Amino acid sequence: RKEVEQDPGPFNVPEGATVAFNCTYSNSASQSFFWYRQDCRKEPKLLMSVYSSGNEDGRFTAQLNRASQYISLLIRDSKLSDSATYLCVVTLNDYKLSFGAGTTVTVRA
Amino acid sequence: DAGVIQSPRHEVTEMGQEVTLRCKPISGHNSLFWYRQTMMRGLELLIYFNNNVPIDDSGMPEDRFSAKMPNASFSTLKIQPSEPRDSAVYFCASSTPYEQYFGPGTRLTVT
């Protein structure tokens, strides 16, 4: 079983729509959780950390459910510039990031 | 800050040739990582250095791969001999305690 599993999508949504997707992780001892964003043929970049209480960063909301071992990301009022692959990332220790395969989001005009 | 610098950005080589990828981390970052990304396997950690010392090389696929970090500002990943299945994007990343910063990657094609 993969350490981090994501629905690959793609999620095709119109501008202004809300889109949400999850990832699940297999190791209950996982310590930290993140969402990274990767544009086509570019490097991954940190989008936001995910905290147990849930957190928002502008139009982005992340949630963590430790009991069910899943993480979610919700994008409100989606923009064309939100089109990207979103990578779910989980850590077991101080340095080792385990990446999901990514969820592709395409926002259309 | 220039960010993490990698060279070359693209490399095309023939099977059996030696390939050397280079990375300059962000100044002041003590940790450096080499990753490989393919469609089939996603992003995989190959090796992790802390203060120039290799800490975890469990992701290095086989003896054909080697990595060095002779000083805090430079690291190399070498593949010798290269094989077509090594074709991938290789990312170098350096980190603070809170975030990893990725370089632009080297797109390697082995024919």
CSV table of C-alpha atoms in Angstrom, one decimal:
chain,number,residue,atom,x,y,z
A,1,ARG,CA,0.0,0.0,0.0
A,2,LYS,CA,1.3,3.5,-0.9
A,3,GLU,CA,2.1,5.8,2.0
A,4,VAL,CA,0.0,8.6,0.6
A,5,GLU,CA,-2.8,8.1,-1.9
A,6,GLN,CA,-4.6,10.8,-3.9
A,7,ASP,CA,-7.4,10.9,-6.4
A,8,PRO,CA,-5.5,11.8,-9.6
A,9,GLY,CA,-8.4,13.7,-11.0
A,10,PRO,CA,-8.5,15.7,-13.2
A,11,PHE,CA,-11.0,18.0,-11.6
A,12,ASN,CA,-12.2,20.4,-14.3
A,13,VAL,CA,-14.1,23.3,-12.8
A,14,PRO,CA,-15.3,26.7,-14.1
A,15,GLU,CA,-13.9,29.9,-12.7
A,16,GLY,CA,-15.5,30.9,-9.4
A,17,ALA,CA,-16.4,27.3,-8.5
A,18,THR,CA,-15.4,25.5,-5.3
A,19,VAL,CA,-13.3,22.4,-5.7
A,20,ALA,CA,-12.3,20.0,-2.9
A,21,PHE,CA,-10.3,16.8,-2.8
A,22,ASN,CA,-8.7,14.5,-0.3
A,23,CYS,CA,-5.7,12.3,0.3
A,24,THR,CA,-5.3,9.4,2.7
A,25,TYR,CA,-2.1,8.3,4.4
A,26,SER,CA,-1.3,4.9,5.8
A,27,ASN,CA,1.0,5.5,8.7
A,28,SER,CA,-0.8,6.6,11.9
A,29,ALA,CA,2.5,7.8,13.3
A,30,SER,CA,2.8,10.5,10.6
A,31,GLN,CA,3.7,13.8,12.2
A,32,SER,CA,3.3,16.7,9.8
A,33,PHE,CA,1.1,17.4,6.8
A,34,PHE,CA,1.4,19.7,3.9
A,35,TRP,CA,-0.1,20.6,0.5
A,36,TYR,CA,2.4,21.4,-2.2
A,37,ARG,CA,1.5,22.8,-5.6
A,38,GLN,CA,3.3,21.8,-8.8
A,39,ASP,CA,2.8,23.7,-12.1
A,40,CYS,CA,3.4,21.8,-15.4
A,41,ARG,CA,7.1,21.2,-15.9
A,42,LYS,CA,8.0,23.2,-12.7
A,43,GLU,CA,9.2,22.3,-9.3
A,44,PRO,CA,6.9,21.7,-6.3
A,45,LYS,CA,6.3,24.6,-4.0
A,46,LEU,CA,4.8,24.7,-0.6
A,47,LEU,CA,1.1,25.8,-0.6
A,48,MET,CA,0.3,25.4,3.0
A,49,SER,CA,0.8,23.3,6.1
A,50,VAL,CA,-2.1,21.4,7.5
A,51,TYR,CA,-2.9,21.7,11.2
A,52,SER,CA,-5.1,19.5,13.3
A,53,SER,CA,-7.6,22.3,13.9
A,54,GLY,CA,-7.8,23.0,10.2
A,55,ASN,CA,-6.5,26.2,8.7
A,56,GLU,CA,-7.2,28.7,6.0
A,57,ASP,CA,-5.0,30.7,3.7
A,58,GLY,CA,-7.1,33.1,1.7
A,59,ARG,CA,-9.3,31.0,-0.7
A,60,PHE,CA,-7.6,27.7,0.5
A,61,THR,CA,-8.8,25.6,3.4
A,62,ALA,CA,-7.0,22.5,4.6
A,63,GLN,CA,-8.3,20.0,7.1
A,64,LEU,CA,-6.7,17.0,8.8
A,65,ASN,CA,-8.6,14.0,10.2
A,66,ARG,CA,-6.2,11.9,12.2
A,67,ALA,CA,-8.8,9.3,13.2
A,68,SER,CA,-9.6,8.5,9.6
A,69,GLN,CA,-6.1,9.4,8.3
A,70,TYR,CA,-7.1,11.8,5.6
A,71,ILE,CA,-6.3,15.4,4.6
A,72,SER,CA,-8.4,17.6,2.5
A,73,LEU,CA,-7.9,20.8,0.5
A,74,LEU,CA,-10.7,23.1,-0.6
A,75,ILE,CA,-10.3,25.9,-3.0
A,76,ARG,CA,-13.0,28.6,-3.1
A,77,ASP,CA,-13.7,31.0,-5.9
A,78,SER,CA,-11.3,29.2,-8.1
A,79,LYS,CA,-9.1,31.2,-10.5
A,80,LEU,CA,-7.5,30.2,-13.8
A,81,SER,CA,-4.2,30.5,-12.0
A,82,ASP,CA,-5.2,27.7,-9.6
A,83,SER,CA,-4.8,25.2,-12.4
A,84,ALA,CA,-2.0,22.9,-11.2
A,85,THR,CA,-1.2,19.6,-9.6
A,86,TYR,CA,-1.7,19.5,-5.9
A,87,LEU,CA,0.6,17.2,-4.0
A,88,CYS,CA,-0.4,15.8,-0.6
A,89,VAL,CA,2.7,15.4,1.6
A,90,VAL,CA,3.2,13.6,4.9
A,91,THR,CA,6.2,13.3,7.1
A,92,LEU,CA,7.2,10.6,9.6
A,93,ASN,CA,10.2,12.4,11.0
A,94,ASP,CA,12.1,15.7,10.7
A,95,TYR,CA,13.1,15.4,7.1
A,96,LYS,CA,11.5,12.7,5.1
A,97,LEU,CA,8.6,13.9,3.0
A,98,SER,CA,6.3,11.3,1.5
A,99,PHE,CA,4.5,12.7,-1.6
A,100,GLY,CA,1.3,11.6,-3.1
A,101,ALA,CA,1.0,11.3,-6.8
A,102,GLY,CA,-0.9,14.5,-7.1
A,103,THR,CA,-4.4,15.7,-7.9
A,104,THR,CA,-4.7,17.7,-11.1
A,105,VAL,CA,-7.1,20.7,-11.1
A,106,THR,CA,-8.0,22.6,-14.3
A,107,VAL,CA,-9.9,25.8,-14.0
A,108,ARG,CA,-11.6,26.9,-17.2
A,109,ALA,CA,-12.8,30.3,-18.2
B,1,ASP,CA,18.0,35.1,-3.1
B,2,ALA,CA,18.5,33.0,-6.2
B,3,GLY,CA,16.9,30.0,-4.8
B,4,VAL,CA,18.2,26.5,-5.3
B,5,ILE,CA,20.2,26.3,-8.5
B,6,GLN,CA,20.5,23.2,-10.6
B,7,SER,CA,22.5,22.4,-13.7
B,8,PRO,CA,22.1,21.3,-16.4
B,9,ARG,CA,18.4,22.0,-16.8
B,10,HIS,CA,18.2,19.4,-19.6
B,11,GLU,CA,20.5,16.5,-20.3
B,12,VAL,CA,20.2,14.0,-23.1
B,13,THR,CA,22.7,11.2,-23.1
B,14,GLU,CA,23.2,7.7,-24.5
B,15,MET,CA,22.9,4.5,-22.4
B,16,GLY,CA,26.2,3.7,-20.7
B,17,GLN,CA,27.4,7.2,-20.4
B,18,GLU,CA,28.2,8.9,-17.1
B,19,VAL,CA,25.8,11.7,-16.0
B,20,THR,CA,26.5,14.3,-13.4
B,21,LEU,CA,23.8,16.6,-12.0
B,22,ARG,CA,24.8,19.6,-9.9
B,23,CYS,CA,23.1,21.6,-7.2
B,24,LYS,CA,23.7,24.7,-5.3
B,25,PRO,CA,21.5,25.0,-2.2
B,26,ILE,CA,20.2,28.2,-0.7
B,27,SER,CA,22.8,29.8,1.5
B,28,GLY,CA,22.3,29.0,5.2
B,29,HIS,CA,20.2,25.9,4.6
B,30,ASN,CA,21.8,22.9,6.4
B,31,SER,CA,19.8,20.1,4.7
B,32,LEU,CA,19.9,19.0,1.1
B,33,PHE,CA,17.8,16.5,-0.7
B,34,TRP,CA,17.9,14.8,-4.1
B,35,TYR,CA,14.6,13.6,-5.5
B,36,ARG,CA,13.5,11.8,-8.7
B,37,GLN,CA,10.1,12.3,-10.3
B,38,THR,CA,8.6,10.1,-12.9
B,39,MET,CA,5.0,9.6,-14.1
B,40,MET,CA,5.0,6.0,-12.8
B,41,ARG,CA,6.5,6.5,-9.4
B,42,GLY,CA,5.9,10.2,-8.6
B,43,LEU,CA,8.4,12.0,-6.4
B,44,GLU,CA,10.9,9.8,-4.6
B,45,LEU,CA,13.6,10.8,-2.1
B,46,LEU,CA,16.9,9.5,-3.3
B,47,ILE,CA,19.3,10.9,-0.6
B,48,TYR,CA,19.3,13.4,2.3
B,49,PHE,CA,22.4,15.3,3.5
B,50,ASN,CA,22.5,17.2,6.8
B,51,ASN,CA,25.5,19.5,7.3
B,52,ASN,CA,27.2,17.9,4.3
B,53,VAL,CA,26.9,14.4,5.7
B,54,PRO,CA,24.7,11.8,4.0
B,55,ILE,CA,22.1,10.8,6.5
B,56,ASP,CA,19.7,8.7,4.5
B,57,ASP,CA,20.6,7.1,1.2
B,58,SER,CA,18.0,4.3,1.3
B,59,GLY,CA,16.2,5.7,-1.7
B,60,MET,CA,19.3,5.5,-4.0
B,61,PRO,CA,18.1,2.8,-6.5
B,62,GLU,CA,21.4,1.0,-7.0
B,63,ASP,CA,25.1,1.3,-7.0
B,64,ARG,CA,25.1,3.1,-10.3
B,65,PHE,CA,23.9,6.1,-8.4
B,66,SER,CA,26.2,8.1,-6.1
B,67,ALA,CA,25.9,11.5,-4.4
B,68,LYS,CA,28.4,13.8,-2.8
B,69,MET,CA,28.3,17.1,-0.9
B,70,PRO,CA,31.9,18.3,-0.6
B,71,ASN,CA,30.8,21.6,1.0
B,72,ALA,CA,27.8,23.5,2.2
B,73,SER,CA,27.2,25.1,-1.2
B,74,PHE,CA,27.5,22.3,-3.7
B,75,SER,CA,26.3,18.8,-4.3
B,76,THR,CA,26.4,16.3,-7.1
B,77,LEU,CA,24.4,13.3,-8.1
B,78,LYS,CA,26.2,10.9,-10.5
B,79,ILE,CA,24.8,8.1,-12.5
B,80,GLN,CA,27.3,5.7,-14.0
B,81,PRO,CA,26.5,3.9,-16.3
B,82,SER,CA,23.2,5.5,-17.2
B,83,GLU,CA,20.3,3.4,-18.4
B,84,PRO,CA,17.0,4.4,-20.2
B,85,ARG,CA,15.0,3.7,-17.1
B,86,ASP,CA,16.9,6.5,-15.4
B,87,SER,CA,15.1,9.0,-17.5
B,88,ALA,CA,13.2,11.3,-15.1
B,89,VAL,CA,13.3,14.8,-13.6
B,90,TYR,CA,15.8,15.1,-10.8
B,91,PHE,CA,15.1,17.7,-8.2
B,92,CYS,CA,17.5,19.1,-5.6
B,93,ALA,CA,15.9,20.7,-2.5
B,94,SER,CA,17.3,22.5,0.5
B,95,SER,CA,15.4,23.3,3.7
B,96,THR,CA,14.8,25.3,6.7
B,97,PRO,CA,13.3,23.5,9.7
B,98,TYR,CA,9.9,24.4,8.3
B,99,GLU,CA,10.0,24.2,4.5
B,100,GLN,CA,11.8,22.5,1.6
B,101,TYR,CA,12.6,24.6,-1.4
B,102,PHE,CA,13.0,22.8,-4.6
B,103,GLY,CA,15.3,23.7,-7.5
B,104,PRO,CA,13.9,23.9,-11.1
B,105,GLY,CA,15.0,20.3,-11.7
B,106,THR,CA,17.2,18.6,-14.4
B,107,ARG,CA,15.2,16.7,-17.0
B,108,LEU,CA,17.3,13.7,-17.9
B,109,THR,CA,16.7,11.6,-21.0
B,110,VAL,CA,18.8,8.5,-21.6
B,111,THR,CA,18.4,7.0,-25.0
